[in-house]
CSV table of C-alpha atoms in Angstrom, one decimal:
chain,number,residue,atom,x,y,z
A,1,UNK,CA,153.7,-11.7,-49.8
A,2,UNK,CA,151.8,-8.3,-49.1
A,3,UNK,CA,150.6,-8.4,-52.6
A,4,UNK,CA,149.1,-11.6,-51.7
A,5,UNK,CA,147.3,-11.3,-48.7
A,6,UNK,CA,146.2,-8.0,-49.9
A,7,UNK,CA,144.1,-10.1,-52.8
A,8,UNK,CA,142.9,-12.5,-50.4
A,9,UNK,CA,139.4,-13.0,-49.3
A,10,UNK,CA,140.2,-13.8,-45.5
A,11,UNK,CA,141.2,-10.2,-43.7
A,12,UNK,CA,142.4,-12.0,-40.5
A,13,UNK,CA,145.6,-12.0,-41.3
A,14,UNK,CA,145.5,-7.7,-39.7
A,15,UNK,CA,145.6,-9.6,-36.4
A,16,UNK,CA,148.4,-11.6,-36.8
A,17,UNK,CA,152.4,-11.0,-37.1
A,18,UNK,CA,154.1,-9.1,-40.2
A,19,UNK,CA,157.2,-9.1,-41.6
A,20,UNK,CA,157.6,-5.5,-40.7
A,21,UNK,CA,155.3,-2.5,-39.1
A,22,UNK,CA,156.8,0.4,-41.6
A,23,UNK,CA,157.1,0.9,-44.7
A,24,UNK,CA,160.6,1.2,-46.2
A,25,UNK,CA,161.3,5.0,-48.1
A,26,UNK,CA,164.5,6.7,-49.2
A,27,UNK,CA,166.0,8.8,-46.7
A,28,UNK,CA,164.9,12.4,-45.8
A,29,UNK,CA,166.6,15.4,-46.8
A,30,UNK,CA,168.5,17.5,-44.5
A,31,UNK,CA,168.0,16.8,-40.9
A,32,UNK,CA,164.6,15.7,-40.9
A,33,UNK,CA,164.2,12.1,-41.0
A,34,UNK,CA,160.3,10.7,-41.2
A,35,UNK,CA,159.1,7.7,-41.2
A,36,UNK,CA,156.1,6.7,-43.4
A,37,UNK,CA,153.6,4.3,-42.5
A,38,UNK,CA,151.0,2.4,-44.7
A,39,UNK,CA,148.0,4.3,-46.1
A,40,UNK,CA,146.1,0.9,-47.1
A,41,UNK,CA,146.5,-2.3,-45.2
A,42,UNK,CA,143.4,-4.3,-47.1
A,43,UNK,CA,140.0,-4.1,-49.4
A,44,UNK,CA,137.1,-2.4,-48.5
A,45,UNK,CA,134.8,-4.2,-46.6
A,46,UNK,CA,131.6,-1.7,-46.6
A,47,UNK,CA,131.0,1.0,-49.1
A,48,UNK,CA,128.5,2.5,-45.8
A,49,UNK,CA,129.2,6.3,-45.1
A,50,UNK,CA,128.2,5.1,-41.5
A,51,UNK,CA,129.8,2.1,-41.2
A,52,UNK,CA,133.0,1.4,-40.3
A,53,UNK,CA,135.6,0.7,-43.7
A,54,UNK,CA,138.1,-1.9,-43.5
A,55,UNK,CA,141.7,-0.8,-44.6
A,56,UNK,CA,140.7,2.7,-44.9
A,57,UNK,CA,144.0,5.2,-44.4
A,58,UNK,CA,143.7,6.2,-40.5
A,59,UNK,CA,143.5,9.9,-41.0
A,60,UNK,CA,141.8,12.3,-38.4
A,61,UNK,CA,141.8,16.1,-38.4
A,62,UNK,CA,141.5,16.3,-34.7
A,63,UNK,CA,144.4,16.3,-32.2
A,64,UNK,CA,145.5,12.5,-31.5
A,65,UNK,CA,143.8,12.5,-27.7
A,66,UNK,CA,140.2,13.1,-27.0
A,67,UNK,CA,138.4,13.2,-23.5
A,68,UNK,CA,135.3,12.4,-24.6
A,69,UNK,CA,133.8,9.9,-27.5
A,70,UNK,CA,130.8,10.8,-27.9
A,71,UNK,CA,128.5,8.1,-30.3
A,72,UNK,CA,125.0,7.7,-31.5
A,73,UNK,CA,122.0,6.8,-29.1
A,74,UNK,CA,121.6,3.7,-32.3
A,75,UNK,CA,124.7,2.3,-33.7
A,76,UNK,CA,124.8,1.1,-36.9
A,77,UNK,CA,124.2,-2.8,-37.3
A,78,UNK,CA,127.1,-4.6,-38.6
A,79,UNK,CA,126.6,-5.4,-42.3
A,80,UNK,CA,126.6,-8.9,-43.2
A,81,UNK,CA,129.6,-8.7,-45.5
A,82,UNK,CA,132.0,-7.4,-43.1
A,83,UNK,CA,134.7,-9.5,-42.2
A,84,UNK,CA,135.0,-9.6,-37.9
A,85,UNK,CA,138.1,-9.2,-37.0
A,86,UNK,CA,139.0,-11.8,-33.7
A,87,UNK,CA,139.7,-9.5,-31.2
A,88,UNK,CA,136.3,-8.7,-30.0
A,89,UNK,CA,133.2,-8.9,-27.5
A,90,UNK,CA,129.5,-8.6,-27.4
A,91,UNK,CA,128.7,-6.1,-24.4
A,92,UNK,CA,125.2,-7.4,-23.2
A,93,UNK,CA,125.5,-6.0,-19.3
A,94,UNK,CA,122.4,-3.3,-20.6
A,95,UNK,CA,124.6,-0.5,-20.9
A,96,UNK,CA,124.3,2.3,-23.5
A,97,UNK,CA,126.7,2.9,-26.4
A,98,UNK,CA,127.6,5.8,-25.0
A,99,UNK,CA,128.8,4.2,-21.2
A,100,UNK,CA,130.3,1.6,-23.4
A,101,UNK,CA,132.6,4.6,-25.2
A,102,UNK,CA,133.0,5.9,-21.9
A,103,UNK,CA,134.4,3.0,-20.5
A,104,UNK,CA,137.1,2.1,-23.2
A,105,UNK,CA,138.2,6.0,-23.6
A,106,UNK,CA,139.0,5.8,-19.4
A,107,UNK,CA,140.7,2.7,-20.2
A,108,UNK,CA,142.6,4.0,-23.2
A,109,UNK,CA,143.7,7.1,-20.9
A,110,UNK,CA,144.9,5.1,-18.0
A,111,UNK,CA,147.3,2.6,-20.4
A,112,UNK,CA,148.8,6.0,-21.6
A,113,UNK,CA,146.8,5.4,-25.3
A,114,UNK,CA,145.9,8.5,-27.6
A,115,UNK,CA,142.7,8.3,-29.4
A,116,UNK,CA,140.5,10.6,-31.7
A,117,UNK,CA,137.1,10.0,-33.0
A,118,UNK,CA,137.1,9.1,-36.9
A,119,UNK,CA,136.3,12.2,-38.8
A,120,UNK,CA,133.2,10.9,-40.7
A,121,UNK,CA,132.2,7.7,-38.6
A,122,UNK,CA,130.9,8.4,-34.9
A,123,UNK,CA,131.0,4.2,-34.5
A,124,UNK,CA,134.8,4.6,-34.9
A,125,UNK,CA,138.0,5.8,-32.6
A,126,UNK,CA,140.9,6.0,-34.1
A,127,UNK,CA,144.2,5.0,-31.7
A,128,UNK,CA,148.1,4.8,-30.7
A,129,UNK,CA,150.6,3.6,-28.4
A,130,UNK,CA,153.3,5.2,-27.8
A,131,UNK,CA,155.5,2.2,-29.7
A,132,UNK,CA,153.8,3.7,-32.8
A,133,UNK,CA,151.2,0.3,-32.6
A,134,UNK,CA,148.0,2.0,-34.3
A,135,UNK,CA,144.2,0.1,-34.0
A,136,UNK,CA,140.8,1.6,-34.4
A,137,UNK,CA,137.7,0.5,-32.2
A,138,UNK,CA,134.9,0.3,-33.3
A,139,UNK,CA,131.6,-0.1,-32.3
A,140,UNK,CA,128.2,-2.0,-34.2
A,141,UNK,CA,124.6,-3.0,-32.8
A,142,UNK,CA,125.0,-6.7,-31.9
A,143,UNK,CA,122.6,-9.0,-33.9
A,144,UNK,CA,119.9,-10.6,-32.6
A,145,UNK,CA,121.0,-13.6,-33.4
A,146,UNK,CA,124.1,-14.0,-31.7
A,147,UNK,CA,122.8,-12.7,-28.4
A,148,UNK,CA,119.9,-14.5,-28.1
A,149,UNK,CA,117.3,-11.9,-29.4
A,150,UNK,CA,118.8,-9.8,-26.0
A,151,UNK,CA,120.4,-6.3,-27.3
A,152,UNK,CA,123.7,-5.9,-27.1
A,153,UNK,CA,126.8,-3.7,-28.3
A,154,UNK,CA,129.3,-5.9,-30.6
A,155,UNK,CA,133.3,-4.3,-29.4
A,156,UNK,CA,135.8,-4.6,-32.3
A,157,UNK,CA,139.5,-3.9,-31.7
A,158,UNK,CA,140.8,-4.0,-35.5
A,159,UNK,CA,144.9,-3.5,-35.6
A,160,UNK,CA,145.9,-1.7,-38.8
A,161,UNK,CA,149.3,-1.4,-38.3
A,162,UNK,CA,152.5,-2.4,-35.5
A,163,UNK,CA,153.7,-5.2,-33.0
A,164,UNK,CA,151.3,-8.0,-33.2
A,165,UNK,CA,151.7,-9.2,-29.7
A,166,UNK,CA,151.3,-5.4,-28.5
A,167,UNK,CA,148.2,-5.6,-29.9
A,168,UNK,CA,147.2,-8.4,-28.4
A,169,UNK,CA,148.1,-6.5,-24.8
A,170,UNK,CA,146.1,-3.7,-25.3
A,171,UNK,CA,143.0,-5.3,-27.1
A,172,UNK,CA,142.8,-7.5,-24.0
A,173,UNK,CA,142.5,-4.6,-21.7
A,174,UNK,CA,140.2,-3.0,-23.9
A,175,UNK,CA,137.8,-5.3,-24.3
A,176,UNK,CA,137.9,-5.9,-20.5
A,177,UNK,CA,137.2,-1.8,-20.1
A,178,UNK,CA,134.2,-2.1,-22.3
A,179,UNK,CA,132.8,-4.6,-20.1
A,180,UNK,CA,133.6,-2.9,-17.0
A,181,UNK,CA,136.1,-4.9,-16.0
A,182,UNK,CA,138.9,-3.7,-13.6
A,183,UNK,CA,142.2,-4.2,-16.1
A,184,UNK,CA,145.2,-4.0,-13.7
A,185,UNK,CA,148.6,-2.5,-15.4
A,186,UNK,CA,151.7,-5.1,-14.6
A,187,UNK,CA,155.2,-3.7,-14.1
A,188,UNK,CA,157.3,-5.2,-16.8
A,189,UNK,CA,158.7,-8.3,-15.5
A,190,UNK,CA,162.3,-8.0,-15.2
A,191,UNK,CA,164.9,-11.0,-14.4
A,192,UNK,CA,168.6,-11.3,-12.8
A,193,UNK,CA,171.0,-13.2,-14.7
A,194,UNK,CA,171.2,-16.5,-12.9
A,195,UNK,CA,174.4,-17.0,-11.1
A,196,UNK,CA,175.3,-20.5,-12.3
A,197,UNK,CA,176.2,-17.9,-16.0
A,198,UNK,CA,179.6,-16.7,-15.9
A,199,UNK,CA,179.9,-13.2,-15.6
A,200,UNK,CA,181.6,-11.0,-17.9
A,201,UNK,CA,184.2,-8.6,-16.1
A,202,UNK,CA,183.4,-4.8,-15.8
A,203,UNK,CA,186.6,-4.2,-18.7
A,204,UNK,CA,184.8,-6.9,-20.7
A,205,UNK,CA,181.3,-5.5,-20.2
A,206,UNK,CA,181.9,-1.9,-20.9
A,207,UNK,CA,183.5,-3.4,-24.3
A,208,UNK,CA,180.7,-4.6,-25.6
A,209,UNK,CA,178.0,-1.7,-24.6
A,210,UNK,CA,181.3,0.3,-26.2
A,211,UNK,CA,180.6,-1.6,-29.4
A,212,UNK,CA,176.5,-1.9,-28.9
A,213,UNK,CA,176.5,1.9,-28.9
A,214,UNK,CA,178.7,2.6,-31.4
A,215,UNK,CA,177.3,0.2,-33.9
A,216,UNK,CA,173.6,1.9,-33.0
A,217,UNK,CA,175.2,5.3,-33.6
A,218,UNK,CA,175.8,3.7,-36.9
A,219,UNK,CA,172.5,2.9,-38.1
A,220,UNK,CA,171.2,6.7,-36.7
A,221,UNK,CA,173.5,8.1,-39.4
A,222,UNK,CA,172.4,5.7,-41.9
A,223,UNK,CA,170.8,7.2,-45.1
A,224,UNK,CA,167.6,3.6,-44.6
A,225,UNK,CA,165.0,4.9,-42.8
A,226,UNK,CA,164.2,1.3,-41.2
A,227,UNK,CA,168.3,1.6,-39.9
A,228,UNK,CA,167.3,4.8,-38.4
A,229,UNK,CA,164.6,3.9,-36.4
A,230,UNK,CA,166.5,0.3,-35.2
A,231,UNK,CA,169.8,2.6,-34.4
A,232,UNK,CA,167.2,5.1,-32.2
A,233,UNK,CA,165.2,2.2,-30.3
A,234,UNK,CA,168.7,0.7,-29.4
A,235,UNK,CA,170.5,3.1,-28.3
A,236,UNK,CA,166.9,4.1,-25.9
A,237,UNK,CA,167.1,0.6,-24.3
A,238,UNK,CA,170.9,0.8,-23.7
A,239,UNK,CA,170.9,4.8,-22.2
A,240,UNK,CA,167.6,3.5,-20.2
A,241,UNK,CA,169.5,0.6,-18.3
A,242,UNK,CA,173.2,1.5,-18.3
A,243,UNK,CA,174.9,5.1,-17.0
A,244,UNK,CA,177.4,4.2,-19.1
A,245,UNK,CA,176.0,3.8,-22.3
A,246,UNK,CA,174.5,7.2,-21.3
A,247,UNK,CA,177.8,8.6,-20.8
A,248,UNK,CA,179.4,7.6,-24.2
A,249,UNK,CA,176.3,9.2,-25.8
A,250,UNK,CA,176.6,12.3,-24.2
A,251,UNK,CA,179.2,14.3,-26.7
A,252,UNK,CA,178.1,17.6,-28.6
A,253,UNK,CA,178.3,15.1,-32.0
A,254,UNK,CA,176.2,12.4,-30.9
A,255,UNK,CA,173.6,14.5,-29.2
A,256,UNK,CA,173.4,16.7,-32.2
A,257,UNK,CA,172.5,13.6,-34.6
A,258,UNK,CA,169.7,12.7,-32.0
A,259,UNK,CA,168.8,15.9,-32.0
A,260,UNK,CA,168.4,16.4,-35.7
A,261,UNK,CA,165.3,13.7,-35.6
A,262,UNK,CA,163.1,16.5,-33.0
A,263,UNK,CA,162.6,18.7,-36.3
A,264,UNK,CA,160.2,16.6,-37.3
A,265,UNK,CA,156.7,18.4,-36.7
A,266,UNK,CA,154.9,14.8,-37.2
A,267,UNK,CA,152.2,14.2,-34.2
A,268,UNK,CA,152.6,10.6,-35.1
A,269,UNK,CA,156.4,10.1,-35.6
A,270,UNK,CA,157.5,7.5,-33.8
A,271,UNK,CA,161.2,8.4,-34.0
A,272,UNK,CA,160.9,11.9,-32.6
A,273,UNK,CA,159.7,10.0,-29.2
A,274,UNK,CA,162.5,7.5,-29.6
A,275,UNK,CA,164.9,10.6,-29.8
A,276,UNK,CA,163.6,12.0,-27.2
A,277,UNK,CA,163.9,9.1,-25.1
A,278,UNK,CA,167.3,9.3,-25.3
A,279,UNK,CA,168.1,12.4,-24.6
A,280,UNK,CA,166.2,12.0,-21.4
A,281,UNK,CA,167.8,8.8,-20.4
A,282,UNK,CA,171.4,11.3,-21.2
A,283,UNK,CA,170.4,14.0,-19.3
A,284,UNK,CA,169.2,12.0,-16.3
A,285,UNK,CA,172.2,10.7,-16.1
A,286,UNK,CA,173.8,13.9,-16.6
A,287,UNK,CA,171.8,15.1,-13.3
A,288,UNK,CA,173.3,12.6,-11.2
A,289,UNK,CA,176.5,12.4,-12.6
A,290,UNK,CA,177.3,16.0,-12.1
A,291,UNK,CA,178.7,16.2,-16.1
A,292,UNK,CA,177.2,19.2,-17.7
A,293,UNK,CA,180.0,19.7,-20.4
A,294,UNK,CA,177.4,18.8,-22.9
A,295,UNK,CA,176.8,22.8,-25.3
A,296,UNK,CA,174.2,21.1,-27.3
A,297,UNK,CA,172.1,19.9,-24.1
A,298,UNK,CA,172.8,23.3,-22.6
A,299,UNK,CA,171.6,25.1,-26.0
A,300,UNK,CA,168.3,27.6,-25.2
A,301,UNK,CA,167.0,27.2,-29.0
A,302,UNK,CA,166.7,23.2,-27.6
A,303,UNK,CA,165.3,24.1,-24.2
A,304,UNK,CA,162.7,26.1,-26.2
A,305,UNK,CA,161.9,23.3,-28.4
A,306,UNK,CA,161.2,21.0,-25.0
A,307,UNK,CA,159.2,23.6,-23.8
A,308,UNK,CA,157.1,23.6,-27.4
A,309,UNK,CA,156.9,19.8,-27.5
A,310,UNK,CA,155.3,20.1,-23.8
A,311,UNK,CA,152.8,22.2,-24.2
A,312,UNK,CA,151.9,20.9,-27.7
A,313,UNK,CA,148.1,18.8,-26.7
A,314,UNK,CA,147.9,17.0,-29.7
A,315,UNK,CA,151.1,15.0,-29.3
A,316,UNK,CA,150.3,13.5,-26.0
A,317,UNK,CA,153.4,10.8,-26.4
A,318,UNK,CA,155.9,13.1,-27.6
A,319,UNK,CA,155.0,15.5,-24.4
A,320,UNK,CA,155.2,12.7,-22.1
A,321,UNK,CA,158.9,12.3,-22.9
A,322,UNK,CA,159.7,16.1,-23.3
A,323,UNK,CA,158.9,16.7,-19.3
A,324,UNK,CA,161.1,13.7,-18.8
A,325,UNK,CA,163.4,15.7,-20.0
A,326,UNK,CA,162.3,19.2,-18.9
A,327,UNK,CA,162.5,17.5,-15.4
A,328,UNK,CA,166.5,17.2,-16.2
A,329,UNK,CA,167.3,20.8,-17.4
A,330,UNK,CA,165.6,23.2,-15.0
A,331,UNK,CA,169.0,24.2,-14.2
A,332,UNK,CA,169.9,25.4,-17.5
A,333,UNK,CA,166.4,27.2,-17.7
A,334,UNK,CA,166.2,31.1,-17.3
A,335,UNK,CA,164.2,32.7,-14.9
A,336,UNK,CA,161.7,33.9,-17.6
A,337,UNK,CA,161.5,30.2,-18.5
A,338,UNK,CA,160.9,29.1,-15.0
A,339,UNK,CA,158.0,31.5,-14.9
A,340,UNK,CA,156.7,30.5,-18.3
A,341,UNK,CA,157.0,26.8,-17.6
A,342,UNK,CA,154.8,27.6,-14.2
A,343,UNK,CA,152.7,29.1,-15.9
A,344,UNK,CA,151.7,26.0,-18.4
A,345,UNK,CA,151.9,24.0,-15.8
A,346,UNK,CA,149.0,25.7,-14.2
A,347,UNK,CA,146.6,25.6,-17.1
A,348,UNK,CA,148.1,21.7,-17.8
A,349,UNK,CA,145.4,19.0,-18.2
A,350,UNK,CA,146.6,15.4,-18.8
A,351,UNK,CA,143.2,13.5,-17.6
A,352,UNK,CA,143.8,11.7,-21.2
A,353,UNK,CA,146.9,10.2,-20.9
A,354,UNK,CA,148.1,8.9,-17.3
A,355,UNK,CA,151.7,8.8,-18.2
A,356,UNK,CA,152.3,12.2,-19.0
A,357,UNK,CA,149.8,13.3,-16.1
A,358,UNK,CA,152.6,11.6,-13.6
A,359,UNK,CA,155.6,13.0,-15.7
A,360,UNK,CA,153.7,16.6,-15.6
A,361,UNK,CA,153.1,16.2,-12.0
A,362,UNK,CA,157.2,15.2,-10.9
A,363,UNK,CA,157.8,18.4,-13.4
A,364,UNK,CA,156.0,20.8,-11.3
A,365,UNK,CA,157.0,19.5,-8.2
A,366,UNK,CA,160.6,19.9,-9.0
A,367,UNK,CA,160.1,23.6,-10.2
A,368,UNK,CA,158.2,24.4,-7.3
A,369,UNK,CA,161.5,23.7,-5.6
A,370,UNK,CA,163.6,25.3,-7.5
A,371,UNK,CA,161.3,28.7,-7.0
């Protein structure tokens, strides 16, 4: 199937569904499980050094955030063989290319997006969600022709790899920041189980989280990468909405198997961040709980490693969940800690990502009252 679209003249199937998001590798050695994504999702469009290549790998030397995207006062036309993807827009309000860049990175940063310009292409930013959903936007002179011999600045939101209909969220609000227009961030819509559905006793219900866990602990030990990474985003969902799924995952084995996934040094891994979503979810629950009979939660060499994650700029996602859980174990924190986490804190500067500014900003406020 992959084979065929790749040798396919239409490139619109990048904005629609795909059998899967990874790709499928053997399993790691030791205890540090990757995952691998794509390096080439299509043919080359444009052979331009300033133009914008279709299916290139999405590879950036610079830290995966950027406060400013800084483009040229000309962009580059868009050349007539290039295939348009259909997320898009023609900007034709008279702003520059420049307040057009400005407006989608200030987008970007308030839906909690990490961005960095392309290496070699100034037309180009290269993103990613925190669900590991990557897309590049990029930015061509419109043509005279489609805009009615007026100038104008042609927005293309390109997905290259992840959740179709994720993409389809955050192109949206993209293109609306480009145009200036005020994008409004829903809560997730969340319903009750009608009433007129039998409900399952508590016995009953505890069973089957019981067996929901358990068979997602399965997967995490799996040697399949894919099974790893389904096990992780499971067992996150079920320790996010149920203390006791939290509970049954809060044993020195199980936490040690999550914990195994954080010695991955990838900016980009997507299963470090589901890891550490659990182990905040465990240790919030922990907190409230009063159950601190957890070693491997309690261990300084992990505490440390929260503290590295934090502080680490160029893994703006993976931060965001390490103050969660920094907010969760400032009792098990030494004084020498306490004073080093005040200290980052100080200097801390999440203008960038609007998630981890809120997380960073509960974080302080809770060591300011444990000092």
């Amino acid at each position: 199937m992959m084979n065929q679209r790749e040798s396919s003249d239409d490139d619109s199937y990048q904005n629609g569904p795909e059998l899967r998001s990874i790709r499928m590798g053997p399993a790691a050695s030791g205890s540090e499980p990757t995952i691998t994504f794509p390096t080439s999702m299509g043919r080359m469009e444009s052979k331009a050094s300033s133009l914008v290549v279709r299916g290139e790998p999405i590879t950036t030397n610079q830290p995966l955030h950027t406060l400013e995207w800084n483009v040229p006062e000309e962009l580059p036309p868009m050349p007539s063989n290039y295939s348009l993807g259909y997320s898009h827009t023609i900007v034709n309000d008279g702003a520059s290319p420049q307040t057009v860049a400005n407006r989608i990175v200030e987008g970007l940063a308030q839906h909690s997006i990490a961005a960095a310009p392309h290496d070699s292409r100034e037309n180009s930013l290269l993103t990613e969600a925190t669900c590991g959903l990557k897309f590049a936007i990029n930015l061509f002179a419109a043509a005279s022709s489609e805009q009615d011999n007026n100038n104008g600045i042609l927005v293309e939101v390109e997905r290259r790899i992840g959740c179709a209909y994720g993409f389809h969220l955050c192109s949206t609000a993209i293109l609306k920041a480009a145009k200036g227009l005020p994008v409004k961030i829903l809560p997730m819509a969340s319903f009750q189980v009608p009433k007129c559905i039998p409900q399952d006793a508590q016995e009953e219900r505890k069973k089957c989280i019981q067996f929901d866990t358990q068979q997602a602990l399965e997967l995490v030990k799996s040697e399949r990468t894919d099974a790893q990474l389904l096990g992780l985003e499971s067992l996150e969902r079920l320790s996010s909405l149920d203390e006791y799924a939290a509970s049954l995952l809060h044993t020195n084995e199980s936490i040690a198997s999550i914990q195994s996934f954080l010695a991955n040094d990838s900016p980009t891994c997507v299963m470090k961040r589901r890891a550490l979503g659990i182990l905040a979810n465990v240790m919030r629950f922990e907190c409230s709980s009063d159950n601190n009979n957890c070693d491997q939660l309690q261990c300084q060499y992990f505490l440390q490693s929260l503290m590295e994650i934090f502080q680490n700029t160029a893994s703006p996602h993976e931060a965001c969940a390490a103050s969660k859980c920094l907010q969760s174990s400032l009792d098990a924190l030494s004084q020498q800690k306490h004073e080093d986490l005040a200290q980052i804190l100080s200097n801390f500067s999440a203008n960038h990502h609007s998630q981890l500014a809120l997380e960073s900003k509960v974080l302080q406020d809770r060591l300011r009252d444990k000092q």
